[in-house]
Coordinates of N, CA and C in Angstrom, one line a residue:
M1 N -80.1 -57.8 -42.5 CA -80.3 -56.7 -41.7 C -81.5 -55.9 -42.1
T2 N -82.5 -55.7 -41.2 CA -83.6 -54.9 -41.5 C -83.4 -53.5 -40.9
I3 N -84.2 -52.6 -41.3 CA -84.1 -51.2 -40.7 C -84.3 -51.3 -39.2
N4 N -85.2 -52.2 -38.7 CA -85.4 -52.2 -37.3 C -84.1 -52.6 -36.5
N5 N -83.2 -53.2 -37.1 CA -81.9 -53.6 -36.4 C -80.9 -52.4 -36.4
L6 N -81.3 -51.3 -37.0 CA -80.4 -50.1 -37.0 C -80.6 -49.3 -35.8
P7 N -79.7 -48.4 -35.4 CA -79.8 -47.6 -34.2 C -81.1 -46.8 -34.3
K8 N -81.6 -46.4 -33.1 CA -82.8 -45.6 -32.9 C -82.6 -44.2 -33.5
T9 N -83.6 -43.7 -34.2 CA -83.6 -42.4 -34.8 C -84.0 -41.3 -33.7
I10 N -83.2 -40.3 -33.6 CA -83.5 -39.2 -32.6 C -83.4 -37.9 -33.3
L11 N -84.4 -37.0 -33.1 CA -84.3 -35.7 -33.7 C -83.2 -34.9 -33.1
P12 N -82.6 -34.0 -33.9 CA -81.5 -33.2 -33.4 C -82.0 -32.1 -32.4
L13 N -81.2 -31.8 -31.4 CA -81.5 -30.7 -30.5 C -81.2 -29.4 -31.2
E14 N -81.7 -28.3 -30.7 CA -81.6 -27.0 -31.3 C -80.1 -26.6 -31.5
K15 N -79.3 -26.9 -30.5 CA -77.8 -26.5 -30.6 C -77.2 -27.4 -31.6
E16 N -77.6 -28.6 -31.8 CA -77.1 -29.5 -32.9 C -77.5 -29.0 -34.2
V17 N -78.7 -28.5 -34.4 CA -79.1 -27.9 -35.6 C -78.3 -26.7 -36.0
E18 N -78.0 -25.8 -35.0 CA -77.1 -24.7 -35.3 C -75.7 -25.1 -35.7
A19 N -75.2 -26.1 -35.0 CA -73.8 -26.6 -35.3 C -73.8 -27.2 -36.7
A20 N -74.9 -27.9 -37.1 CA -75.0 -28.6 -38.4 C -75.0 -27.5 -39.5
V21 N -75.8 -26.4 -39.3 CA -75.8 -25.4 -40.3 C -74.4 -24.8 -40.6
Q22 N -73.7 -24.5 -39.5 CA -72.3 -24.0 -39.7 C -71.4 -25.0 -40.3
G23 N -71.5 -26.2 -39.7 CA -70.6 -27.3 -40.2 C -70.8 -27.7 -41.6
Q24 N -72.0 -27.7 -42.1 CA -72.3 -28.0 -43.5 C -71.7 -27.0 -44.4
R25 N -71.9 -25.7 -44.1 CA -71.3 -24.6 -44.9 C -69.8 -24.7 -45.0
E26 N -69.2 -24.9 -43.8 CA -67.7 -24.9 -43.8 C -67.2 -26.1 -44.5
L27 N -67.7 -27.3 -44.2 CA -67.2 -28.5 -44.8 C -67.5 -28.6 -46.4
A28 N -68.6 -28.1 -46.8 CA -68.9 -28.1 -48.2 C -67.9 -27.2 -49.0
S29 N -67.6 -26.1 -48.4 CA -66.7 -25.2 -49.1 C -65.3 -25.7 -49.2
L30 N -64.9 -26.7 -48.4 CA -63.6 -27.3 -48.4 C -63.5 -28.6 -49.3
L31 N -64.6 -29.1 -49.7 CA -64.6 -30.3 -50.5 C -64.6 -30.2 -52.0
S32 N -64.5 -29.1 -52.5 CA -64.4 -29.0 -54.0 C -62.9 -29.2 -54.3
T33 N -62.6 -30.5 -54.4 CA -61.2 -31.0 -54.5 C -61.2 -32.2 -55.4
K34 N -60.0 -32.4 -56.0 CA -59.9 -33.7 -56.8 C -59.3 -34.8 -56.0
F35 N -58.9 -34.5 -54.8 CA -58.3 -35.5 -53.9 C -59.3 -36.6 -53.5
E36 N -58.9 -37.8 -53.4 CA -59.8 -38.9 -53.0 C -59.9 -39.0 -51.5
T37 N -58.9 -38.5 -50.8 CA -59.0 -38.5 -49.3 C -58.7 -37.2 -48.8
Q38 N -59.1 -36.9 -47.5 CA -58.9 -35.7 -46.8 C -58.4 -36.0 -45.4
R39 N -57.5 -35.1 -44.9 CA -57.0 -35.3 -43.5 C -57.8 -34.3 -42.7
I40 N -58.3 -34.8 -41.6 CA -59.0 -33.9 -40.6 C -58.5 -34.2 -39.2
D41 N -58.6 -33.2 -38.4 CA -58.2 -33.4 -37.0 C -59.5 -33.5 -36.1
I42 N -59.5 -34.5 -35.2 CA -60.6 -34.6 -34.2 C -59.9 -34.5 -32.9
F43 N -60.6 -33.7 -32.0 CA -60.0 -33.5 -30.7 C -60.7 -34.3 -29.6
D44 N -59.9 -35.0 -28.8 CA -60.5 -35.8 -27.7 C -60.8 -35.0 -26.5
K45 N -61.3 -35.6 -25.4 CA -61.7 -34.9 -24.2 C -60.6 -34.1 -23.6
E46 N -59.4 -34.4 -23.8 CA -58.2 -33.6 -23.3 C -57.8 -32.6 -24.3
D47 N -58.5 -32.4 -25.3 CA -58.3 -31.4 -26.4 C -57.0 -31.7 -27.1
K48 N -56.7 -33.0 -27.2 CA -55.5 -33.5 -28.0 C -56.0 -33.8 -29.4
P49 N -55.3 -33.3 -30.4 CA -55.8 -33.6 -31.8 C -55.4 -35.0 -32.2
H50 N -56.2 -35.6 -33.0 CA -56.0 -36.9 -33.6 C -56.3 -36.8 -35.1
R51 N -55.3 -37.0 -36.0 CA -55.4 -36.8 -37.4 C -56.0 -38.1 -38.0
L52 N -57.1 -37.9 -38.8 CA -57.7 -39.0 -39.5 C -57.6 -38.7 -41.0
V53 N -57.5 -39.8 -41.8 CA -57.6 -39.7 -43.2 C -58.9 -40.4 -43.6
L54 N -59.8 -39.6 -44.3 CA -61.1 -40.1 -44.6 C -61.3 -40.0 -46.1
P55 N -62.1 -40.9 -46.7 CA -62.4 -40.7 -48.1 C -63.3 -39.4 -48.3
T56 N -62.9 -38.7 -49.4 CA -63.7 -37.4 -49.7 C -65.2 -37.8 -49.9
S57 N -65.5 -39.0 -50.5 CA -66.9 -39.4 -50.7 C -67.6 -39.5 -49.3
A58 N -66.9 -39.9 -48.3 CA -67.6 -40.0 -47.0 C -67.8 -38.6 -46.4
L59 N -66.9 -37.7 -46.6 CA -67.1 -36.3 -46.2 C -68.2 -35.6 -46.9
R60 N -68.4 -36.0 -48.2 CA -69.5 -35.4 -49.0 C -70.8 -35.9 -48.4
L61 N -70.9 -37.2 -48.0 CA -72.0 -37.8 -47.4 C -72.3 -37.1 -46.1
L62 N -71.3 -36.7 -45.4 CA -71.4 -36.0 -44.1 C -72.0 -34.6 -44.4
V63 N -71.7 -34.0 -45.5 CA -72.3 -32.7 -45.8 C -73.8 -32.9 -46.0
D64 N -74.2 -33.9 -46.7 CA -75.6 -34.2 -46.9 C -76.3 -34.5 -45.5
I65 N -75.7 -35.2 -44.7 CA -76.2 -35.5 -43.3 C -76.4 -34.2 -42.5
L66 N -75.4 -33.4 -42.6 CA -75.4 -32.1 -41.8 C -76.5 -31.2 -42.4
G67 N -76.8 -31.3 -43.7 CA -77.8 -30.5 -44.3 C -79.2 -31.0 -43.8
E68 N -79.4 -32.3 -43.6 CA -80.7 -32.7 -43.1 C -80.8 -32.3 -41.6
L69 N -79.7 -32.5 -40.8 CA -79.8 -32.1 -39.4 C -80.0 -30.6 -39.3
A70 N -79.5 -29.8 -40.2 CA -79.7 -28.3 -40.2 C -81.1 -28.0 -40.4
L71 N -81.9 -28.9 -41.1 CA -83.3 -28.7 -41.3 C -84.1 -29.2 -40.1
G72 N -83.4 -29.8 -39.1 CA -84.1 -30.4 -38.0 C -84.6 -31.8 -38.2
N73 N -84.1 -32.4 -39.3 CA -84.6 -33.8 -39.6 C -83.6 -34.8 -38.9
A74 N -84.2 -35.9 -38.5 CA -83.4 -37.0 -38.1 C -82.8 -37.7 -39.3
V75 N -81.7 -38.4 -39.1 CA -81.0 -39.0 -40.2 C -80.7 -40.5 -39.8
K76 N -81.0 -41.4 -40.7 CA -80.6 -42.8 -40.4 C -79.9 -43.3 -41.7
V77 N -78.7 -43.8 -41.5 CA -77.9 -44.4 -42.6 C -78.3 -45.8 -42.8
V78 N -78.7 -46.2 -44.0 CA -79.2 -47.5 -44.3 C -78.3 -48.1 -45.4
P79 N -77.6 -49.2 -45.1 CA -76.7 -49.8 -46.1 C -77.6 -50.3 -47.3
V80 N -77.0 -50.2 -48.5 CA -77.8 -50.6 -49.7 C -78.2 -52.1 -49.7
H81 N -77.4 -52.9 -49.0 CA -77.8 -54.3 -48.9 C -78.8 -54.7 -47.9
A82 N -79.3 -53.7 -47.1 CA -80.3 -53.9 -46.1 C -81.6 -54.5 -46.7
E83 N -82.2 -55.4 -46.0 CA -83.5 -55.9 -46.5 C -84.6 -55.3 -45.6
L84 N -85.6 -54.8 -46.3 CA -86.7 -54.1 -45.6 C -87.9 -55.0 -45.5
T85 N -88.7 -54.8 -44.5 CA -90.0 -55.5 -44.4 C -90.9 -54.8 -45.4
S86 N -92.0 -55.4 -45.7 CA -93.0 -54.8 -46.7 C -93.5 -53.5 -46.1
Q87 N -93.7 -53.4 -44.7 CA -94.2 -52.2 -44.1 C -93.1 -51.1 -44.2
E88 N -91.9 -51.4 -43.9 CA -90.8 -50.4 -44.0 C -90.7 -49.9 -45.5
A89 N -90.8 -50.8 -46.4 CA -90.7 -50.4 -47.8 C -91.9 -49.5 -48.2
A90 N -93.0 -49.8 -47.8 CA -94.2 -49.0 -48.0 C -94.1 -47.7 -47.4
D91 N -93.6 -47.6 -46.2 CA -93.4 -46.3 -45.5 C -92.4 -45.4 -46.3
L92 N -91.3 -46.0 -46.8 CA -90.4 -45.2 -47.6 C -90.9 -44.7 -48.9
L93 N -91.9 -45.4 -49.5 CA -92.5 -45.0 -50.7 C -93.7 -44.1 -50.5
N94 N -94.1 -44.1 -49.2 CA -95.3 -43.3 -48.8 C -96.6 -43.9 -49.5
V95 N -96.7 -45.3 -49.5 CA -97.9 -46.0 -50.0 C -98.3 -46.9 -48.9
S96 N -99.5 -47.5 -49.1 CA -100.0 -48.5 -48.1 C -99.3 -49.8 -48.3
R97 N -99.2 -50.6 -47.3 CA -98.6 -51.9 -47.4 C -99.3 -52.8 -48.4
P98 N -100.6 -52.8 -48.4 CA -101.3 -53.6 -49.4 C -100.9 -53.2 -50.9
H99 N -100.8 -51.9 -51.1 CA -100.5 -51.4 -52.4 C -99.0 -51.8 -52.8
L100 N -98.1 -51.8 -51.8 CA -96.8 -52.2 -52.0 C -96.7 -53.7 -52.4
V101 N -97.5 -54.5 -51.6 CA -97.5 -55.9 -51.9 C -98.0 -56.2 -53.3
K102 N -99.0 -55.4 -53.7 CA -99.5 -55.6 -55.1 C -98.4 -55.3 -56.1
M103 N -97.7 -54.2 -55.9 CA -96.6 -53.9 -56.8 C -95.5 -55.0 -56.8
L104 N -95.2 -55.5 -55.6 CA -94.2 -56.6 -55.5 C -94.7 -57.8 -56.4
E105 N -96.0 -58.2 -56.1 CA -96.5 -59.4 -56.8 C -96.6 -59.2 -58.3
E106 N -96.8 -57.9 -58.8 CA -96.8 -57.6 -60.2 C -95.4 -57.5 -60.8
G107 N -94.4 -57.6 -60.0 CA -93.0 -57.6 -60.5 C -92.4 -56.2 -60.7
A108 N -93.0 -55.2 -60.1 CA -92.5 -53.8 -60.3 C -91.2 -53.7 -59.4
I109 N -91.1 -54.4 -58.3 CA -89.9 -54.3 -57.5 C -89.5 -55.7 -57.1
P110 N -88.2 -56.1 -57.3 CA -87.8 -57.4 -56.9 C -87.9 -57.6 -55.3
F111 N -88.2 -58.9 -54.9 CA -88.3 -59.2 -53.5 C -88.0 -60.6 -53.3
T112 N -87.8 -61.0 -52.1 CA -87.6 -62.4 -51.7 C -88.6 -62.7 -50.6
K113 N -88.9 -64.0 -50.4 CA -89.8 -64.4 -49.3 C -89.0 -65.2 -48.3
T114 N -89.2 -64.9 -47.1 CA -88.7 -65.6 -46.0 C -89.9 -66.2 -45.2
G115 N -90.2 -67.4 -45.5 CA -91.4 -68.0 -45.0 C -92.6 -67.3 -45.6
R116 N -93.5 -66.6 -44.8 CA -94.6 -65.9 -45.4 C -94.2 -64.4 -45.6
H117 N -93.1 -64.0 -45.1 CA -92.7 -62.6 -45.1 C -91.9 -62.2 -46.3
R118 N -92.3 -61.0 -46.9 CA -91.6 -60.5 -48.1 C -90.5 -59.6 -47.6
R119 N -89.4 -59.6 -48.3 CA -88.3 -58.7 -48.0 C -87.8 -58.0 -49.3
V120 N -87.6 -56.7 -49.2 CA -87.2 -55.9 -50.3 C -85.8 -55.3 -50.0
R121 N -84.9 -55.5 -50.9 CA -83.6 -54.9 -50.7 C -83.7 -53.3 -50.9
F122 N -83.0 -52.6 -50.0 CA -83.1 -51.2 -50.0 C -82.7 -50.6 -51.4
S123 N -81.6 -51.2 -52.0 CA -81.1 -50.7 -53.3 C -82.2 -50.9 -54.4
D124 N -82.9 -52.0 -54.3 CA -84.0 -52.3 -55.3 C -85.1 -51.3 -55.1
L125 N -85.4 -51.0 -53.9 CA -86.5 -50.0 -53.6 C -86.1 -48.6 -54.1
M126 N -84.9 -48.2 -53.9 CA -84.4 -46.9 -54.3 C -84.4 -46.8 -55.8
A127 N -84.0 -47.9 -56.5 CA -83.9 -47.9 -57.9 C -85.4 -47.7 -58.5
F128 N -86.3 -48.4 -57.9 CA -87.7 -48.3 -58.3 C -88.2 -46.9 -58.1
K129 N -87.9 -46.3 -56.9 CA -88.3 -44.9 -56.6 C -87.7 -43.9 -57.6
Q130 N -86.5 -44.1 -57.9 CA -85.9 -43.2 -58.9 C -86.6 -43.3 -60.2
R131 N -86.9 -44.5 -60.7 CA -87.6 -44.7 -62.0 C -88.9 -44.0 -61.9
R132 N -89.6 -44.3 -60.8 CA -91.0 -43.7 -60.6 C -90.9 -42.2 -60.6
D133 N -89.9 -41.6 -59.9 CA -89.8 -40.1 -59.8 C -89.5 -39.6 -61.2
E134 N -88.6 -40.3 -62.0 CA -88.3 -39.8 -63.3 C -89.5 -39.8 -64.2
Q135 N -90.3 -40.9 -64.2 CA -91.5 -41.0 -65.0 C -92.5 -39.9 -64.6
S136 N -92.6 -39.6 -63.3 CA -93.5 -38.5 -62.9 C -93.0 -37.2 -63.4
Q137 N -91.7 -36.9 -63.3 CA -91.2 -35.7 -63.9 C -91.4 -35.5 -65.4
E138 N -91.2 -36.6 -66.1 CA -91.5 -36.6 -67.5 C -92.9 -36.3 -67.8
A139 N -93.8 -36.9 -67.1 CA -95.3 -36.7 -67.3 C -95.6 -35.3 -67.0
M140 N -95.1 -34.7 -65.9 CA -95.3 -33.3 -65.6 C -94.8 -32.4 -66.7
E141 N -93.7 -32.7 -67.2 CA -93.1 -31.8 -68.3 C -94.0 -31.9 -69.6
A142 N -94.5 -33.1 -69.8 CA -95.4 -33.3 -71.0 C -96.7 -32.5 -70.8
L143 N -97.2 -32.5 -69.6 CA -98.5 -31.7 -69.3 C -98.2 -30.2 -69.5
V144 N -97.1 -29.8 -69.0 CA -96.7 -28.3 -69.1 C -96.6 -28.0 -70.6
Q145 N -95.9 -28.8 -71.4 CA -95.8 -28.6 -72.8 C -97.1 -28.5 -73.5
Q146 N -98.0 -29.5 -73.1 CA -99.3 -29.5 -73.7 C -100.1 -28.3 -73.4
A147 N -100.0 -27.8 -72.1 CA -100.7 -26.6 -71.7 C -100.2 -25.4 -72.4
Q148 N -98.9 -25.3 -72.7 CA -98.3 -24.2 -73.4 C -98.8 -24.2 -74.8
E149 N -98.9 -25.4 -75.5 CA -99.4 -25.5 -76.8 C -100.8 -25.1 -77.0
L150 N -101.6 -25.3 -75.9 CA -103.0 -25.0 -75.9 C -103.3 -23.6 -75.4
G151 N -102.2 -22.9 -75.1 CA -102.3 -21.5 -74.6 C -103.0 -21.3 -73.3
M152 N -102.8 -22.3 -72.4 CA -103.5 -22.2 -71.1 C -102.7 -21.4 -70.1
G153 N -101.7 -20.7 -70.5 CA -101.0 -19.7 -69.6 C -100.0 -20.3 -68.6
Y154 N -99.6 -21.5 -68.9 CA -98.5 -22.1 -68.1 C -97.1 -21.8 -68.7
D155 N -96.2 -21.3 -67.9 CA -94.9 -20.9 -68.5 C -93.8 -21.9 -68.1
G156 N -94.1 -23.0 -67.4 CA -93.2 -24.0 -67.1 C -92.1 -23.5 -66.3

């Protein structure tokens, strides 16, 4: 499954943003629990309640989704086993496709080839991104430390 096979991404409407702000607040306040599942009621078009039992982890993910919608962002859920094209992977890393291909060929990110086309697992791409972000943060902290030692006026 590539990202292109997933449902189309649509930006939330203003009333959806407002509902997301309220929903995120309320749901987040209810999820500080040790229980693995939660019961919620969903009402159908006849206003009849239907009780669902959902994993608390799924509801925490819903809080994150509502947070993004509250900011006016579109959200797309990507399964970790999804395979991305090199262009999709480059877009997620905010780099050019040729630069991504170079990183793939250098072994920085695992990939497979289907014919002439490279495919990158979403989970591998996110693991690389996390490592890269951690290295960037460590480098920034080292620069701040060095600036403090040299009396350059940075207070970190």
